[in-house]
JSON list of C-alpha atoms in Angstrom, two decimals:
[
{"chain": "A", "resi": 281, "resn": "UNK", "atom": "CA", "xyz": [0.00, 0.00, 0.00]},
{"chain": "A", "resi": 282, "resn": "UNK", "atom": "CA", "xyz": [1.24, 3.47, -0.91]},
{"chain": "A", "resi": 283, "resn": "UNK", "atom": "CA", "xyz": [-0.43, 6.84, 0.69]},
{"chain": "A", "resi": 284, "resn": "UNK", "atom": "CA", "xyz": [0.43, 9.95, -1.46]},
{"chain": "A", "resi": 285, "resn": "UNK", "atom": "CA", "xyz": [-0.03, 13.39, -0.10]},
{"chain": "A", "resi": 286, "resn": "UNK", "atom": "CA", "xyz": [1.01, 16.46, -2.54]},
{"chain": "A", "resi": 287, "resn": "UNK", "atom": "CA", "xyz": [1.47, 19.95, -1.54]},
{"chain": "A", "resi": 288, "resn": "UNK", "atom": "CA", "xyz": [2.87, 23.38, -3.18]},
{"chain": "A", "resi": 289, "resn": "UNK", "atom": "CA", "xyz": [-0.10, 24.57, -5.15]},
{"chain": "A", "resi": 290, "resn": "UNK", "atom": "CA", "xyz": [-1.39, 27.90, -4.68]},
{"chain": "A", "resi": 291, "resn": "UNK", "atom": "CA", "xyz": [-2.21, 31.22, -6.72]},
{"chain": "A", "resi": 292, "resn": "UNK", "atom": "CA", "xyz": [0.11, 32.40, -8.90]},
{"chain": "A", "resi": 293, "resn": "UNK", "atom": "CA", "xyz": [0.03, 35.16, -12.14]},
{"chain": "A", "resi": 294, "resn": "UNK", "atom": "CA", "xyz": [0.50, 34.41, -15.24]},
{"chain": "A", "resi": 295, "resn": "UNK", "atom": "CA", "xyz": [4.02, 33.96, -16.04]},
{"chain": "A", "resi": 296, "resn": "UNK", "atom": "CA", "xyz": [5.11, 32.58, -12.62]},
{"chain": "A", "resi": 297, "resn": "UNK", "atom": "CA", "xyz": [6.54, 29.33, -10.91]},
{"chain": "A", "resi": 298, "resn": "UNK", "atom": "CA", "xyz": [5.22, 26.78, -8.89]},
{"chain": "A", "resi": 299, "resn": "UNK", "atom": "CA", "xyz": [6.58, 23.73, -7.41]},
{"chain": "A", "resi": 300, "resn": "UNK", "atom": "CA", "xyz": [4.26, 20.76, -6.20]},
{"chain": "A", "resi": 301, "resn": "UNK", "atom": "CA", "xyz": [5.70, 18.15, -4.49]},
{"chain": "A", "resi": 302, "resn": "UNK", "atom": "CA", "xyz": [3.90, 14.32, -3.54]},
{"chain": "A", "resi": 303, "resn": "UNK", "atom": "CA", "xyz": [5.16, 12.41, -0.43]},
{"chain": "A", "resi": 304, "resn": "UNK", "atom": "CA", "xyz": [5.05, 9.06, -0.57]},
{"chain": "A", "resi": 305, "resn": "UNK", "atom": "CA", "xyz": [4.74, 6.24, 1.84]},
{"chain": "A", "resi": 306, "resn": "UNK", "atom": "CA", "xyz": [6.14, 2.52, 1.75]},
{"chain": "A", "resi": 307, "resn": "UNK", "atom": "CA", "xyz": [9.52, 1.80, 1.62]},
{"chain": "A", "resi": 308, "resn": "UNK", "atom": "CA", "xyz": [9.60, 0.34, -1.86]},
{"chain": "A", "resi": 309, "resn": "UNK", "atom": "CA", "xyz": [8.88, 4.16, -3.91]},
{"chain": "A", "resi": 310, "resn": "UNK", "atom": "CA", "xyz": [12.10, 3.90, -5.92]},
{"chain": "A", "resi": 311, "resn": "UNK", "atom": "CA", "xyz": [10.35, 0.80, -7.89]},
{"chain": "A", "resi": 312, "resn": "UNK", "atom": "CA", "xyz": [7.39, 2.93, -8.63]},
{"chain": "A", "resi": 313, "resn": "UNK", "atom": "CA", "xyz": [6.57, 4.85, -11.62]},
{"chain": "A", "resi": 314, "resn": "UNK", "atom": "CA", "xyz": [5.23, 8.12, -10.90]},
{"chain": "A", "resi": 315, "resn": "UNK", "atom": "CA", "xyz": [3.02, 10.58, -12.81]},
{"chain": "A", "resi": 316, "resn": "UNK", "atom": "CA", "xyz": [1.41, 14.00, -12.32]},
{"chain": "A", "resi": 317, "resn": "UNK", "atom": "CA", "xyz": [-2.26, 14.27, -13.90]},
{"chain": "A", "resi": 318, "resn": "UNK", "atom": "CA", "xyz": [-4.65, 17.42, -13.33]},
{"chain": "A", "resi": 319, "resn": "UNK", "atom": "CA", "xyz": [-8.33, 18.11, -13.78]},
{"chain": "A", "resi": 320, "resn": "UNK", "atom": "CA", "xyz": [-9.60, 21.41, -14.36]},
{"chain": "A", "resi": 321, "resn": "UNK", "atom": "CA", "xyz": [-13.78, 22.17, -13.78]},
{"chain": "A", "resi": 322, "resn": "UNK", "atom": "CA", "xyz": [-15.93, 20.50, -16.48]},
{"chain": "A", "resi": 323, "resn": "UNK", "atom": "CA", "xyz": [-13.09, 18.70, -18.00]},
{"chain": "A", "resi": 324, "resn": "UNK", "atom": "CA", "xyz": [-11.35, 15.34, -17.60]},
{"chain": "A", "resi": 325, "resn": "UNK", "atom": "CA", "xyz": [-8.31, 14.37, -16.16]},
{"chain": "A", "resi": 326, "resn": "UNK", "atom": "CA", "xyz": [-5.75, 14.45, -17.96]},
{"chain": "A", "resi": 327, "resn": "UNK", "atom": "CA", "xyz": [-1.58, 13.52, -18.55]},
{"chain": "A", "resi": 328, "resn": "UNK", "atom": "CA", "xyz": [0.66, 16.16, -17.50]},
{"chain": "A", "resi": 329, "resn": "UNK", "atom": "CA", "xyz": [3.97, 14.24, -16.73]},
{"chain": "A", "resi": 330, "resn": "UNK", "atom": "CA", "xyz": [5.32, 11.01, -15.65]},
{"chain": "A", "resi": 331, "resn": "UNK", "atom": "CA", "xyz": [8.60, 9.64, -14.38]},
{"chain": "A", "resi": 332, "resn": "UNK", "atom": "CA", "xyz": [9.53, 5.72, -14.13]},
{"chain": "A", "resi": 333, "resn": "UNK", "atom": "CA", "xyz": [12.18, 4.33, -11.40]},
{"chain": "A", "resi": 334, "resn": "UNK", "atom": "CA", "xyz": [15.06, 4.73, -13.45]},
{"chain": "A", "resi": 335, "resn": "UNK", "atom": "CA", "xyz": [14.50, 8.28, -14.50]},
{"chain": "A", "resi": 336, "resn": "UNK", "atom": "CA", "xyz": [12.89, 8.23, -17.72]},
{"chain": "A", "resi": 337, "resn": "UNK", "atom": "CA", "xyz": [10.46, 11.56, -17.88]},
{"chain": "A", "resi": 338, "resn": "UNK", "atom": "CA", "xyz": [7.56, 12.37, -20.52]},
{"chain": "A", "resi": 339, "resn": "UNK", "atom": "CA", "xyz": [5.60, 14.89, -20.99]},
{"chain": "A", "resi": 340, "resn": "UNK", "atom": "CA", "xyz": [2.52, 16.42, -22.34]},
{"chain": "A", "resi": 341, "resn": "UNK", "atom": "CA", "xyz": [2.79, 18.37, -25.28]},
{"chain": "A", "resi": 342, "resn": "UNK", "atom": "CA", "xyz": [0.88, 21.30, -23.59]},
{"chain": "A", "resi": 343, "resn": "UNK", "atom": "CA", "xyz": [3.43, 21.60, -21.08]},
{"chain": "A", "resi": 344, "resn": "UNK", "atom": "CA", "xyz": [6.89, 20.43, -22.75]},
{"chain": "A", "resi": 345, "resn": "UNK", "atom": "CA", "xyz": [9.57, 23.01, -21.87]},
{"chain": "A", "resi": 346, "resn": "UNK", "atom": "CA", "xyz": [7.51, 24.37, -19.08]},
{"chain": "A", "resi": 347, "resn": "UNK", "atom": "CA", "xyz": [7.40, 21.95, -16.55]},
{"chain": "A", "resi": 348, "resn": "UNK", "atom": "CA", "xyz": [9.81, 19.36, -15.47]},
{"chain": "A", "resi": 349, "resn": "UNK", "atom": "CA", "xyz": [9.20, 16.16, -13.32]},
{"chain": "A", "resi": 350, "resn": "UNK", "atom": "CA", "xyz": [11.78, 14.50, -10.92]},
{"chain": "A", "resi": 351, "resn": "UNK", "atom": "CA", "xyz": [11.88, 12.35, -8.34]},
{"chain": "A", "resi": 352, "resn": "UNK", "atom": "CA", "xyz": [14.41, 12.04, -5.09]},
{"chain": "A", "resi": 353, "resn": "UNK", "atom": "CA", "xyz": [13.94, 8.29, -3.77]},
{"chain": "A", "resi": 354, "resn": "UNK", "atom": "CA", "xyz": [15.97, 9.15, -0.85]},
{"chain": "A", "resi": 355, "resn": "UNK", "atom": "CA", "xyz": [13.18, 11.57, 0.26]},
{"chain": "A", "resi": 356, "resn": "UNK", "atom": "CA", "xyz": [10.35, 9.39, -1.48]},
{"chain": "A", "resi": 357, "resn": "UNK", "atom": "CA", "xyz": [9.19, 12.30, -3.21]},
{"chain": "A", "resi": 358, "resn": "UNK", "atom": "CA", "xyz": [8.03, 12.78, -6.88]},
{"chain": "A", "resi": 359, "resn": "UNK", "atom": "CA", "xyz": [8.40, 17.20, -7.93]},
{"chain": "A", "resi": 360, "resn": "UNK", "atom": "CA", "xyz": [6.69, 19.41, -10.66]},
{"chain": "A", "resi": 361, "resn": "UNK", "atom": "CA", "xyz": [8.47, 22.41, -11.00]},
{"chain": "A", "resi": 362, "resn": "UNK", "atom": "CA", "xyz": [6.17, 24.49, -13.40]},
{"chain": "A", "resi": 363, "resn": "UNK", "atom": "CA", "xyz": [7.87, 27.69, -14.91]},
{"chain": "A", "resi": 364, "resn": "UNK", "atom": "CA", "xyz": [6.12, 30.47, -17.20]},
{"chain": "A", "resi": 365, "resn": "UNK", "atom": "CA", "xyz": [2.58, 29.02, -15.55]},
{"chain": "A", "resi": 366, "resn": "UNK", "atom": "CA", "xyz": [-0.40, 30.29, -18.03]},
{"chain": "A", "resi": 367, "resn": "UNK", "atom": "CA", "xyz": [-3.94, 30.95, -16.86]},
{"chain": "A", "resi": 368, "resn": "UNK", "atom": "CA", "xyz": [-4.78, 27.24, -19.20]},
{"chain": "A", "resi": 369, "resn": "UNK", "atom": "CA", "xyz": [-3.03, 25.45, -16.42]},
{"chain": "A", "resi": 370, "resn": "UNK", "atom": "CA", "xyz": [-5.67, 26.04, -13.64]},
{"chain": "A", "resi": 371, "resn": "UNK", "atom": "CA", "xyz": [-6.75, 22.95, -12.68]},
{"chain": "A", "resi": 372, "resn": "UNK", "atom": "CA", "xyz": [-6.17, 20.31, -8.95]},
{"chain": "A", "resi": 373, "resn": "UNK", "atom": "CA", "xyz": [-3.11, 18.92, -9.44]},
{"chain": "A", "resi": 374, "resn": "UNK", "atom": "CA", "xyz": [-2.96, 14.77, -8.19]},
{"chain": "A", "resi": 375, "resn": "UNK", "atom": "CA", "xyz": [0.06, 12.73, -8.07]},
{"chain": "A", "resi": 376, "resn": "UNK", "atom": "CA", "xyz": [-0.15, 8.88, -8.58]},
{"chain": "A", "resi": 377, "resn": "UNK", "atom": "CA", "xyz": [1.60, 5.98, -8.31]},
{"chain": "A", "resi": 378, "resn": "UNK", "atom": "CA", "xyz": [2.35, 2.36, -10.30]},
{"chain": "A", "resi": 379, "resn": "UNK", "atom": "CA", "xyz": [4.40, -0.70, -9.56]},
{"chain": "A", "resi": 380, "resn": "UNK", "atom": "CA", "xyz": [6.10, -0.95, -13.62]},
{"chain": "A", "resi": 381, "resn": "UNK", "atom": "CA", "xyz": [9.68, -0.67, -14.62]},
{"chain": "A", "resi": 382, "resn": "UNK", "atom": "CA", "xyz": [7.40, 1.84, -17.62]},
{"chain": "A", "resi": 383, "resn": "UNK", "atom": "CA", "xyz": [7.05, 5.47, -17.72]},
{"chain": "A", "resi": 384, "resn": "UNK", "atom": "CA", "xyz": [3.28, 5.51, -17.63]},
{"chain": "A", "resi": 385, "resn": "UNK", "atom": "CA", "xyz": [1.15, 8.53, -19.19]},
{"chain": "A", "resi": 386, "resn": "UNK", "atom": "CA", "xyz": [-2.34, 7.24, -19.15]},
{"chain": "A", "resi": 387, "resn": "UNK", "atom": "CA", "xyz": [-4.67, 7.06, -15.80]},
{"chain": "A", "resi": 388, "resn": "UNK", "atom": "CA", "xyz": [-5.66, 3.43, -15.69]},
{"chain": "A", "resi": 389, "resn": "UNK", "atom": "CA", "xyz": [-2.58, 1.60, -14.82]},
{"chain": "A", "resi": 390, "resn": "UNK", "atom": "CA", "xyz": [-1.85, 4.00, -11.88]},
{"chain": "A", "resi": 391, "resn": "UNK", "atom": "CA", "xyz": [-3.25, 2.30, -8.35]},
{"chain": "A", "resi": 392, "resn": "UNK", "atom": "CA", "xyz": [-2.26, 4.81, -5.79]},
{"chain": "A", "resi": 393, "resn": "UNK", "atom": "CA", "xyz": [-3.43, 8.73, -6.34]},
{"chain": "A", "resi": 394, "resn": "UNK", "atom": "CA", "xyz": [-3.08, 11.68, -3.79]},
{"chain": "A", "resi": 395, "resn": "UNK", "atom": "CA", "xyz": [-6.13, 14.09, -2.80]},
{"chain": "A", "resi": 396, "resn": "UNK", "atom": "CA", "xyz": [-4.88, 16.54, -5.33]},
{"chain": "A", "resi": 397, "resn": "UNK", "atom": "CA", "xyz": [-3.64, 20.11, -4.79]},
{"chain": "A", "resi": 398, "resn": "UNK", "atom": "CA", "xyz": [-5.59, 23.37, -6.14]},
{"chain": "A", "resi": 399, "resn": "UNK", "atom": "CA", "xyz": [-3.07, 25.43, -8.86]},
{"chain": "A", "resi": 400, "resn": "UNK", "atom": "CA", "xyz": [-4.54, 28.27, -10.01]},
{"chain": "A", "resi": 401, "resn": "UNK", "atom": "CA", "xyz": [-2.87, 30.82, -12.18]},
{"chain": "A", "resi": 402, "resn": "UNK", "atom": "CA", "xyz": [-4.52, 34.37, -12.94]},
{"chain": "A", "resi": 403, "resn": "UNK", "atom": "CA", "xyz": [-4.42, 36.46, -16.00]}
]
């Protein structure tokens, strides 16, 4: 079993940085592929980023060059640092979690998902 809990959304302008983070529990995280989705009102979840055990990142094409995804397994924490934030990425932020050697960038294989953390960026 694997509790995540993310944190480090907020209200930001346009233009600005954020940096969510997702702690993890269970002492196996480093064999767990991670991924960042978000949801914004009236729309479906969707990919933002994802990460697998060794490293290997991918992103969606909406926020390629903007955000970046890392992981420290020493800390058991998965980060998003979003840079030049536009008002498009409103939306709650969840982190989740898969047992697979795979980067992952759909929703269904993930087992283990956070409560999600509110980013909203104003114009």
């Amino acid at each position: 079993q694997v509790q995540l809990v993310e944190s480090g959304g907020g209200l930001v302008q346009a233009g600005g940085s954020l940096r969510l983070s997702c702690a993890a529990s269970g002492r196996t995280f480093s064999r767990y592929a991670m991924g960042w989705f978000r949801q914004a009102p009236g729309k479906e979840r969707e990919f933002v980023a994802a990460i697998s055990w060794g490293a290997i990142t991918y992103y969606a094409d909406s926020v390629k060059g903007r955000f970046t995804i890392s992981r420290d397994n020493a800390k058991n924490t998965v980060y998003l640092q979003m840079n030049s934030l536009k008002p498009e990425d409103t939306a709650v932020y969840y982190c989740a979690a898969t047992n697979t050697i795979a980067v992952v960038t759909t929703s269904t294989p993930y087992d283990y998902w956070g409560q999600g953390t509110q980013v909203t960026v104003s114009s």
